[in-house]
Amino acid sequence: MTSGAGELRSLQGWLRSDPDMRRSSAAEMRGGVPRPGEMGTALDVLQLVTGNGWSAASFVLALVAWRQTRPQRPRVEIRRGDTVIVLTDCSAGEIERATRALDPTMAEDEGA
């Protein structure tokens, strides 16, 4: 079984290999130092810093594609500010909800 940190490193590598993600974002591992008596690291966060040209839809599709390569299909939690999006089955509905939550302009466009 792959560790959570191993899965995050895998996702980081996947995002870095995607040309759209590489051009418009930087993925960095974040975590704490293990406490005395703990083994390993407390690494459990992949932080994505986005720039101009970043596309929520491209990110979500890259995330879904990565997840499909995983033997255990891990649950993925995305946080943006106070918003939390959880991908469990990557259904069309989950993909749409995640994209809308990460790209507020989508909701604005629909209201216009």
CSV table of N, CA, C and O in Angstrom, one decimal:
chain,number,residue,atom,x,y,z
A,1,MET,N,0.8,-1.2,0.0
A,1,MET,CA,0.0,0.0,0.0
A,1,MET,C,0.9,1.2,0.0
A,1,MET,O,1.9,1.3,0.7
A,2,THR,N,0.5,2.2,-0.8
A,2,THR,CA,1.3,3.4,-0.9
A,2,THR,C,0.9,4.4,0.2
A,2,THR,O,-0.3,4.5,0.6
A,3,SER,N,1.9,5.1,0.8
A,3,SER,CA,1.6,6.0,1.9
A,3,SER,C,0.9,7.3,1.3
A,3,SER,O,1.0,7.5,0.1
A,4,GLY,N,0.3,8.0,2.2
A,4,GLY,CA,-0.3,9.3,1.8
A,4,GLY,C,0.8,10.2,1.1
A,4,GLY,O,0.5,10.9,0.1
A,5,ALA,N,2.0,10.3,1.7
A,5,ALA,CA,3.0,11.1,1.2
A,5,ALA,C,3.4,10.6,-0.2
A,5,ALA,O,3.7,11.4,-1.1
A,6,GLY,N,3.5,9.3,-0.4
A,6,GLY,CA,3.8,8.7,-1.7
A,6,GLY,C,2.8,9.1,-2.7
A,6,GLY,O,3.1,9.4,-3.9
A,7,GLU,N,1.5,9.1,-2.3
A,7,GLU,CA,0.5,9.5,-3.3
A,7,GLU,C,0.6,10.9,-3.6
A,7,GLU,O,0.4,11.3,-4.8
A,8,LEU,N,0.9,11.8,-2.7
A,8,LEU,CA,1.1,13.2,-2.9
A,8,LEU,C,2.2,13.5,-3.9
A,8,LEU,O,2.2,14.3,-4.8
A,9,ARG,N,3.3,12.7,-3.7
A,9,ARG,CA,4.5,12.9,-4.6
A,9,ARG,C,4.1,12.4,-6.0
A,9,ARG,O,4.5,13.0,-7.0
A,10,SER,N,3.3,11.4,-6.1
A,10,SER,CA,2.9,10.9,-7.4
A,10,SER,C,2.0,12.0,-8.0
A,10,SER,O,2.2,12.3,-9.2
A,11,LEU,N,1.1,12.6,-7.3
A,11,LEU,CA,0.2,13.6,-7.9
A,11,LEU,C,1.1,14.8,-8.3
A,11,LEU,O,0.9,15.4,-9.3
A,12,GLN,N,2.0,15.2,-7.4
A,12,GLN,CA,2.9,16.3,-7.8
A,12,GLN,C,3.6,16.1,-9.1
A,12,GLN,O,3.7,16.9,-10.0
A,13,GLY,N,4.2,14.9,-9.2
A,13,GLY,CA,4.8,14.5,-10.5
A,13,GLY,C,3.9,14.6,-11.7
A,13,GLY,O,4.3,15.0,-12.8
A,14,TRP,N,2.7,14.1,-11.5
A,14,TRP,CA,1.7,14.1,-12.5
A,14,TRP,C,1.4,15.5,-13.0
A,14,TRP,O,1.3,15.8,-14.2
A,15,LEU,N,1.1,16.4,-12.0
A,15,LEU,CA,0.8,17.8,-12.3
A,15,LEU,C,1.9,18.5,-13.0
A,15,LEU,O,1.8,19.3,-13.9
A,16,ARG,N,3.2,18.2,-12.6
A,16,ARG,CA,4.3,18.8,-13.2
A,16,ARG,C,4.6,18.3,-14.6
A,16,ARG,O,5.2,19.0,-15.4
A,17,SER,N,4.1,17.1,-14.9
A,17,SER,CA,4.3,16.6,-16.3
A,17,SER,C,3.2,17.0,-17.2
A,17,SER,O,3.3,16.9,-18.4
A,18,ASP,N,2.1,17.6,-16.7
A,18,ASP,CA,1.0,18.1,-17.6
A,18,ASP,C,1.4,19.5,-18.1
A,18,ASP,O,1.6,20.4,-17.3
A,19,PRO,N,1.5,19.7,-19.4
A,19,PRO,CA,2.0,21.0,-19.9
A,19,PRO,C,1.1,22.2,-19.4
A,19,PRO,O,1.7,23.2,-19.1
A,20,ASP,N,-0.2,22.1,-19.4
A,20,ASP,CA,-1.1,23.2,-18.9
A,20,ASP,C,-0.8,23.5,-17.5
A,20,ASP,O,-0.7,24.7,-17.1
A,21,MET,N,-0.7,22.5,-16.7
A,21,MET,CA,-0.5,22.7,-15.2
A,21,MET,C,0.9,23.3,-15.0
A,21,MET,O,1.1,24.2,-14.2
A,22,ARG,N,1.9,22.8,-15.7
A,22,ARG,CA,3.3,23.3,-15.6
A,22,ARG,C,3.4,24.8,-15.9
A,22,ARG,O,4.2,25.5,-15.3
A,23,ARG,N,2.7,25.2,-17.0
A,23,ARG,CA,2.7,26.6,-17.4
A,23,ARG,C,2.1,27.6,-16.4
A,23,ARG,O,2.5,28.7,-16.3
A,24,SER,N,1.0,27.1,-15.8
A,24,SER,CA,0.2,28.0,-15.0
A,24,SER,C,0.2,27.8,-13.5
A,24,SER,O,-0.6,28.5,-12.8
A,25,SER,N,0.9,26.8,-13.0
A,25,SER,CA,0.9,26.6,-11.6
A,25,SER,C,2.2,26.0,-11.1
A,25,SER,O,3.0,25.5,-11.9
A,26,ALA,N,2.3,26.0,-9.8
A,26,ALA,CA,3.5,25.3,-9.1
A,26,ALA,C,2.9,24.4,-8.0
A,26,ALA,O,2.2,24.9,-7.1
A,27,ALA,N,3.3,23.2,-8.0
A,27,ALA,CA,2.8,22.3,-6.9
A,27,ALA,C,4.0,22.0,-6.0
A,27,ALA,O,5.1,21.6,-6.4
A,28,GLU,N,3.7,22.3,-4.7
A,28,GLU,CA,4.8,22.1,-3.7
A,28,GLU,C,4.2,21.2,-2.5
A,28,GLU,O,3.1,21.4,-2.1
A,29,MET,N,5.1,20.4,-2.0
A,29,MET,CA,4.7,19.5,-0.9
A,29,MET,C,4.9,20.4,0.4
A,29,MET,O,5.8,21.2,0.5
A,30,ARG,N,3.9,20.2,1.3
A,30,ARG,CA,3.9,20.9,2.6
A,30,ARG,C,3.6,19.9,3.7
A,30,ARG,O,2.9,19.0,3.5
A,31,GLY,N,4.2,20.2,4.8
A,31,GLY,CA,3.9,19.3,6.0
A,31,GLY,C,4.8,19.7,7.1
A,31,GLY,O,5.7,20.6,7.0
A,32,GLY,N,4.6,19.0,8.2
A,32,GLY,CA,5.4,19.3,9.4
A,32,GLY,C,6.5,18.2,9.6
A,32,GLY,O,6.6,17.2,8.9
A,33,VAL,N,7.3,18.5,10.6
A,33,VAL,CA,8.3,17.6,11.0
A,33,VAL,C,7.7,16.6,12.0
A,33,VAL,O,6.9,17.0,12.9
A,34,PRO,N,8.1,15.3,12.0
A,34,PRO,CA,7.5,14.4,12.9
A,34,PRO,C,7.8,14.7,14.3
A,34,PRO,O,8.9,15.3,14.6
A,35,ARG,N,6.9,14.5,15.2
A,35,ARG,CA,7.1,14.7,16.6
A,35,ARG,C,8.0,13.6,17.2
A,35,ARG,O,8.1,12.6,16.6
A,36,PRO,N,8.6,13.9,18.4
A,36,PRO,CA,9.4,12.9,19.0
A,36,PRO,C,8.6,11.6,19.1
A,36,PRO,O,7.5,11.6,19.6
A,37,GLY,N,9.3,10.5,18.8
A,37,GLY,CA,8.6,9.2,18.9
A,37,GLY,C,7.8,8.7,17.7
A,37,GLY,O,7.4,7.6,17.5
A,38,GLU,N,7.6,9.7,16.7
A,38,GLU,CA,6.8,9.3,15.5
A,38,GLU,C,7.8,8.9,14.4
A,38,GLU,O,8.9,9.4,14.4
A,39,MET,N,7.4,8.0,13.6
A,39,MET,CA,8.2,7.6,12.5
A,39,MET,C,7.7,8.3,11.2
A,39,MET,O,6.6,8.6,11.0
A,40,GLY,N,8.7,8.6,10.3
A,40,GLY,CA,8.3,9.2,9.1
A,40,GLY,C,8.0,10.7,9.2
A,40,GLY,O,8.5,11.3,10.2
A,41,THR,N,7.3,11.2,8.2
A,41,THR,CA,7.0,12.7,8.2
A,41,THR,C,5.5,12.9,8.4
A,41,THR,O,4.7,12.0,8.2
A,42,ALA,N,5.2,14.1,8.7
A,42,ALA,CA,3.7,14.4,8.8
A,42,ALA,C,3.3,15.1,7.6
A,42,ALA,O,2.4,15.9,7.6
A,43,LEU,N,3.9,14.8,6.5
A,43,LEU,CA,3.6,15.4,5.2
A,43,LEU,C,2.3,14.9,4.7
A,43,LEU,O,2.0,13.8,4.5
A,44,ASP,N,1.3,15.9,4.5
A,44,ASP,CA,0.0,15.4,4.0
A,44,ASP,C,-0.7,16.5,3.1
A,44,ASP,O,-1.9,16.4,2.9
A,45,VAL,N,0.1,17.4,2.6
A,45,VAL,CA,-0.6,18.5,1.8
A,45,VAL,C,0.3,18.8,0.6
A,45,VAL,O,1.5,18.8,0.6
A,46,LEU,N,-0.4,18.9,-0.5
A,46,LEU,CA,0.2,19.3,-1.8
A,46,LEU,C,-0.4,20.7,-2.1
A,46,LEU,O,-1.6,20.8,-2.3
A,47,GLN,N,0.4,21.7,-2.0
A,47,GLN,CA,-0.1,23.1,-2.2
A,47,GLN,C,0.1,23.5,-3.7
A,47,GLN,O,1.2,23.3,-4.2
A,48,LEU,N,-1.0,24.0,-4.3
A,48,LEU,CA,-0.9,24.4,-5.7
A,48,LEU,C,-1.0,25.9,-5.7
A,48,LEU,O,-2.0,26.5,-5.3
A,49,VAL,N,0.0,26.6,-6.3
A,49,VAL,CA,0.0,28.0,-6.4
A,49,VAL,C,-0.3,28.3,-7.9
A,49,VAL,O,0.5,27.8,-8.7
A,50,THR,N,-1.3,29.0,-8.2
A,50,THR,CA,-1.7,29.2,-9.6
A,50,THR,C,-1.4,30.6,-10.0
A,50,THR,O,-1.2,31.6,-9.2
A,51,GLY,N,-1.2,30.8,-11.3
A,51,GLY,CA,-0.9,32.1,-11.9
A,51,GLY,C,-1.9,32.4,-13.1
A,51,GLY,O,-2.9,31.7,-13.2
A,52,ASN,N,-1.5,33.3,-13.9
A,52,ASN,CA,-2.4,33.7,-15.0
A,52,ASN,C,-2.5,32.5,-15.9
A,52,ASN,O,-1.5,31.8,-16.1
A,53,GLY,N,-3.6,32.4,-16.5
A,53,GLY,CA,-3.9,31.3,-17.4
A,53,GLY,C,-4.3,30.0,-16.8
A,53,GLY,O,-4.5,29.0,-17.5
A,54,TRP,N,-4.3,29.9,-15.5
A,54,TRP,CA,-4.7,28.7,-14.8
A,54,TRP,C,-6.2,28.4,-15.1
A,54,TRP,O,-7.0,29.3,-15.1
A,55,SER,N,-6.5,27.1,-15.3
A,55,SER,CA,-7.8,26.7,-15.6
A,55,SER,C,-8.3,25.7,-14.6
A,55,SER,O,-7.6,24.6,-14.4
A,56,ALA,N,-9.4,26.0,-13.9
A,56,ALA,CA,-9.9,25.0,-12.9
A,56,ALA,C,-10.3,23.7,-13.6
A,56,ALA,O,-10.1,22.6,-13.1
A,57,ALA,N,-10.9,23.8,-14.8
A,57,ALA,CA,-11.3,22.6,-15.5
A,57,ALA,C,-10.1,21.7,-15.9
A,57,ALA,O,-10.1,20.5,-15.7
A,58,SER,N,-9.0,22.3,-16.3
A,58,SER,CA,-7.8,21.6,-16.7
A,58,SER,C,-7.2,20.9,-15.4
A,58,SER,O,-6.8,19.7,-15.5
A,59,PHE,N,-7.2,21.6,-14.3
A,59,PHE,CA,-6.7,21.1,-13.1
A,59,PHE,C,-7.6,19.9,-12.6
A,59,PHE,O,-7.0,18.8,-12.3
A,60,VAL,N,-8.9,20.0,-12.6
A,60,VAL,CA,-9.8,18.9,-12.2
A,60,VAL,C,-9.6,17.7,-13.1
A,60,VAL,O,-9.5,16.6,-12.6
A,61,LEU,N,-9.5,17.9,-14.4
A,61,LEU,CA,-9.4,16.8,-15.3
A,61,LEU,C,-8.0,16.1,-15.1
A,61,LEU,O,-7.9,14.9,-15.2
A,62,ALA,N,-7.0,16.9,-14.9
A,62,ALA,CA,-5.7,16.3,-14.6
A,62,ALA,C,-5.7,15.5,-13.3
A,62,ALA,O,-5.1,14.4,-13.2
A,63,LEU,N,-6.4,16.0,-12.3
A,63,LEU,CA,-6.5,15.3,-11.0
A,63,LEU,C,-7.3,14.0,-11.2
A,63,LEU,O,-6.9,12.9,-10.7
A,64,VAL,N,-8.4,14.0,-12.0
A,64,VAL,CA,-9.2,12.8,-12.3
A,64,VAL,C,-8.4,11.8,-13.0
A,64,VAL,O,-8.4,10.6,-12.7
A,65,ALA,N,-7.6,12.3,-14.0
A,65,ALA,CA,-6.8,11.4,-14.8
A,65,ALA,C,-5.7,10.7,-13.9
A,65,ALA,O,-5.5,9.5,-14.0
A,66,TRP,N,-5.1,11.5,-13.0
A,66,TRP,CA,-4.1,10.9,-12.1
A,66,TRP,C,-4.8,9.9,-11.2
A,66,TRP,O,-4.3,8.8,-11.1
A,67,ARG,N,-5.9,10.2,-10.7
A,67,ARG,CA,-6.6,9.3,-9.8
A,67,ARG,C,-6.9,8.0,-10.4
A,67,ARG,O,-6.9,6.9,-9.8
A,68,GLN,N,-7.3,8.0,-11.7
A,68,GLN,CA,-7.6,6.8,-12.4
A,68,GLN,C,-6.4,5.9,-12.6
A,68,GLN,O,-6.6,4.7,-12.8
A,69,THR,N,-5.2,6.4,-12.5
A,69,THR,CA,-4.0,5.6,-12.6
A,69,THR,C,-3.6,4.9,-11.3
A,69,THR,O,-2.8,4.0,-11.2
A,70,ARG,N,-4.3,5.3,-10.2
A,70,ARG,CA,-3.9,4.7,-8.9
A,70,ARG,C,-4.7,3.4,-8.6
A,70,ARG,O,-5.9,3.3,-8.9
A,71,PRO,N,-4.0,2.4,-8.1
A,71,PRO,CA,-4.6,1.1,-7.9
A,71,PRO,C,-5.7,1.2,-6.8
A,71,PRO,O,-6.7,0.5,-6.9
A,72,GLN,N,-5.6,2.1,-5.8
A,72,GLN,CA,-6.6,2.1,-4.8
A,72,GLN,C,-7.6,3.3,-4.9
A,72,GLN,O,-8.4,3.5,-4.1
A,73,ARG,N,-7.5,4.1,-6.0
A,73,ARG,CA,-8.3,5.3,-6.2
A,73,ARG,C,-8.6,6.1,-4.9
A,73,ARG,O,-9.6,6.1,-4.3
A,74,PRO,N,-7.5,6.8,-4.5
A,74,PRO,CA,-7.6,7.6,-3.2
A,74,PRO,C,-8.7,8.6,-3.2
A,74,PRO,O,-9.0,9.2,-4.3
A,75,ARG,N,-9.3,8.9,-2.1
A,75,ARG,CA,-10.2,10.0,-1.9
A,75,ARG,C,-9.3,11.3,-1.9
A,75,ARG,O,-8.2,11.3,-1.3
A,76,VAL,N,-9.8,12.3,-2.6
A,76,VAL,CA,-9.0,13.5,-2.8
A,76,VAL,C,-9.8,14.7,-2.2
A,76,VAL,O,-11.0,14.8,-2.5
A,77,GLU,N,-9.2,15.4,-1.3
A,77,GLU,CA,-9.8,16.6,-0.8
A,77,GLU,C,-9.1,17.9,-1.3
A,77,GLU,O,-7.9,18.0,-1.2
A,78,ILE,N,-9.9,18.8,-1.8
A,78,ILE,CA,-9.3,20.0,-2.3
A,78,ILE,C,-9.9,21.2,-1.5
A,78,ILE,O,-11.1,21.2,-1.2
A,79,ARG,N,-9.0,22.0,-1.0
A,79,ARG,CA,-9.4,23.2,-0.2
A,79,ARG,C,-9.0,24.5,-0.9
A,79,ARG,O,-7.9,24.6,-1.4
A,80,ARG,N,-9.9,25.4,-1.0
A,80,ARG,CA,-9.7,26.7,-1.6
A,80,ARG,C,-10.4,27.7,-0.6
A,80,ARG,O,-11.6,27.8,-0.6
A,81,GLY,N,-9.6,28.4,0.2
A,81,GLY,CA,-10.2,29.3,1.2
A,81,GLY,C,-11.0,28.4,2.2
A,81,GLY,O,-10.5,27.4,2.7
A,82,ASP,N,-12.2,28.8,2.4
A,82,ASP,CA,-13.1,28.0,3.3
A,82,ASP,C,-13.9,26.9,2.6
A,82,ASP,O,-14.6,26.2,3.2
A,83,THR,N,-13.7,26.8,1.3
A,83,THR,CA,-14.4,25.8,0.5
A,83,THR,C,-13.6,24.5,0.5
A,83,THR,O,-12.4,24.5,0.3
A,84,VAL,N,-14.3,23.4,0.7
A,84,VAL,CA,-13.7,22.0,0.7
A,84,VAL,C,-14.5,21.2,-0.4
A,84,VAL,O,-15.7,21.1,-0.3
A,85,ILE,N,-13.7,20.6,-1.3
A,85,ILE,CA,-14.3,19.7,-2.3
A,85,ILE,C,-13.7,18.4,-2.1
A,85,ILE,O,-12.5,18.2,-2.0
A,86,VAL,N,-14.5,17.3,-2.1
A,86,VAL,CA,-14.0,16.0,-1.9
A,86,VAL,C,-14.4,15.2,-3.1
A,86,VAL,O,-15.6,15.2,-3.6
A,87,LEU,N,-13.4,14.5,-3.7
A,87,LEU,CA,-13.6,13.6,-4.9
A,87,LEU,C,-13.5,12.2,-4.4
A,87,LEU,O,-12.5,11.8,-3.9
A,88,THR,N,-14.6,11.4,-4.5
A,88,THR,CA,-14.6,10.1,-4.1
A,88,THR,C,-14.7,9.1,-5.3
A,88,THR,O,-14.1,8.1,-5.3
A,89,ASP,N,-15.6,9.4,-6.2
A,89,ASP,CA,-15.8,8.5,-7.3
A,89,ASP,C,-15.5,9.2,-8.7
A,89,ASP,O,-15.5,8.6,-9.7
A,90,CYS,N,-15.3,10.5,-8.7
A,90,CYS,CA,-15.0,11.3,-9.9
A,90,CYS,C,-16.1,11.2,-10.9
A,90,CYS,O,-15.8,11.1,-12.1
A,91,SER,N,-17.3,11.1,-10.4
A,91,SER,CA,-18.4,11.1,-11.4
A,91,SER,C,-18.5,12.5,-12.1
A,91,SER,O,-17.8,13.4,-11.7
A,92,ALA,N,-19.3,12.5,-13.1
A,92,ALA,CA,-19.5,13.8,-13.9
A,92,ALA,C,-20.0,14.9,-12.9
A,92,ALA,O,-19.5,16.0,-13.0
A,93,GLY,N,-20.9,14.5,-12.0
A,93,GLY,CA,-21.4,15.5,-11.0
A,93,GLY,C,-20.3,16.1,-10.1
A,93,GLY,O,-20.2,17.3,-9.8
A,94,GLU,N,-19.4,15.2,-9.6
A,94,GLU,CA,-18.3,15.6,-8.8
A,94,GLU,C,-17.4,16.5,-9.5
A,94,GLU,O,-16.9,17.5,-9.0
A,95,ILE,N,-17.1,16.1,-10.7
A,95,ILE,CA,-16.2,16.9,-11.6
A,95,ILE,C,-16.7,18.3,-11.8
A,95,ILE,O,-16.0,19.3,-11.7
A,96,GLU,N,-18.0,18.4,-12.1
A,96,GLU,CA,-18.7,19.7,-12.4
A,96,GLU,C,-18.7,20.5,-11.1
A,96,GLU,O,-18.3,21.7,-11.1
A,97,ARG,N,-19.0,19.9,-9.9
A,97,ARG,CA,-19.1,20.7,-8.7
A,97,ARG,C,-17.7,21.2,-8.3
A,97,ARG,O,-17.5,22.3,-7.9
A,98,ALA,N,-16.6,20.3,-8.5
A,98,ALA,CA,-15.3,20.8,-8.2
A,98,ALA,C,-14.8,21.9,-9.1
A,98,ALA,O,-14.3,22.9,-8.6
A,99,THR,N,-15.1,21.8,-10.3
A,99,THR,CA,-14.7,22.9,-11.3
A,99,THR,C,-15.5,24.2,-10.9
A,99,THR,O,-14.8,25.2,-10.9
A,100,ARG,N,-16.7,24.1,-10.6
A,100,ARG,CA,-17.5,25.3,-10.3
A,100,ARG,C,-17.0,25.9,-9.0
A,100,ARG,O,-16.9,27.2,-8.9
A,101,ALA,N,-16.6,25.1,-8.0
A,101,ALA,CA,-16.1,25.6,-6.7
A,101,ALA,C,-14.8,26.3,-6.9
A,101,ALA,O,-14.5,27.2,-6.2
A,102,LEU,N,-14.0,25.8,-7.8
A,102,LEU,CA,-12.6,26.3,-8.0
A,102,LEU,C,-12.6,27.5,-9.0
A,102,LEU,O,-11.7,28.3,-9.0
A,103,ASP,N,-13.7,27.7,-9.8
A,103,ASP,CA,-13.8,28.7,-10.8
A,103,ASP,C,-15.1,29.5,-10.6
A,103,ASP,O,-16.1,29.2,-11.2
A,104,PRO,N,-15.0,30.5,-9.7
A,104,PRO,CA,-16.3,31.3,-9.4
A,104,PRO,C,-16.8,32.0,-10.6
A,104,PRO,O,-18.0,32.3,-10.6
A,105,THR,N,-16.0,32.2,-11.6
A,105,THR,CA,-16.5,32.9,-12.8
A,105,THR,C,-17.6,32.1,-13.6
A,105,THR,O,-18.4,32.6,-14.3
A,106,MET,N,-17.5,30.8,-13.4
A,106,MET,CA,-18.5,29.9,-14.0
A,106,MET,C,-19.9,30.2,-13.6
A,106,MET,O,-20.8,30.3,-14.3
A,107,ALA,N,-20.1,30.4,-12.2
A,107,ALA,CA,-21.4,30.7,-11.7
A,107,ALA,C,-21.8,32.1,-12.1
A,107,ALA,O,-23.0,32.3,-12.4
A,108,GLU,N,-20.8,33.0,-12.2
A,108,GLU,CA,-21.2,34.4,-12.6
A,108,GLU,C,-21.6,34.4,-14.1
A,108,GLU,O,-22.6,35.1,-14.5
A,109,ASP,N,-21.0,33.6,-14.9
A,109,ASP,CA,-21.4,33.5,-16.4
A,109,ASP,C,-22.8,33.0,-16.5
A,109,ASP,O,-23.5,33.4,-17.4
A,110,GLU,N,-23.2,32.0,-15.7
A,110,GLU,CA,-24.5,31.5,-15.8
A,110,GLU,C,-25.6,32.5,-15.4
A,110,GLU,O,-26.7,32.4,-15.9
A,111,GLY,N,-25.2,33.3,-14.4
A,111,GLY,CA,-26.2,34.3,-13.9
A,111,GLY,C,-26.4,35.5,-14.8
A,111,GLY,O,-27.3,36.2,-14.7
A,112,ALA,N,-25.5,35.6,-15.7
A,112,ALA,CA,-25.6,36.8,-16.7
A,112,ALA,C,-26.6,36.6,-17.8
A,112,ALA,O,-27.0,35.5,-18.1
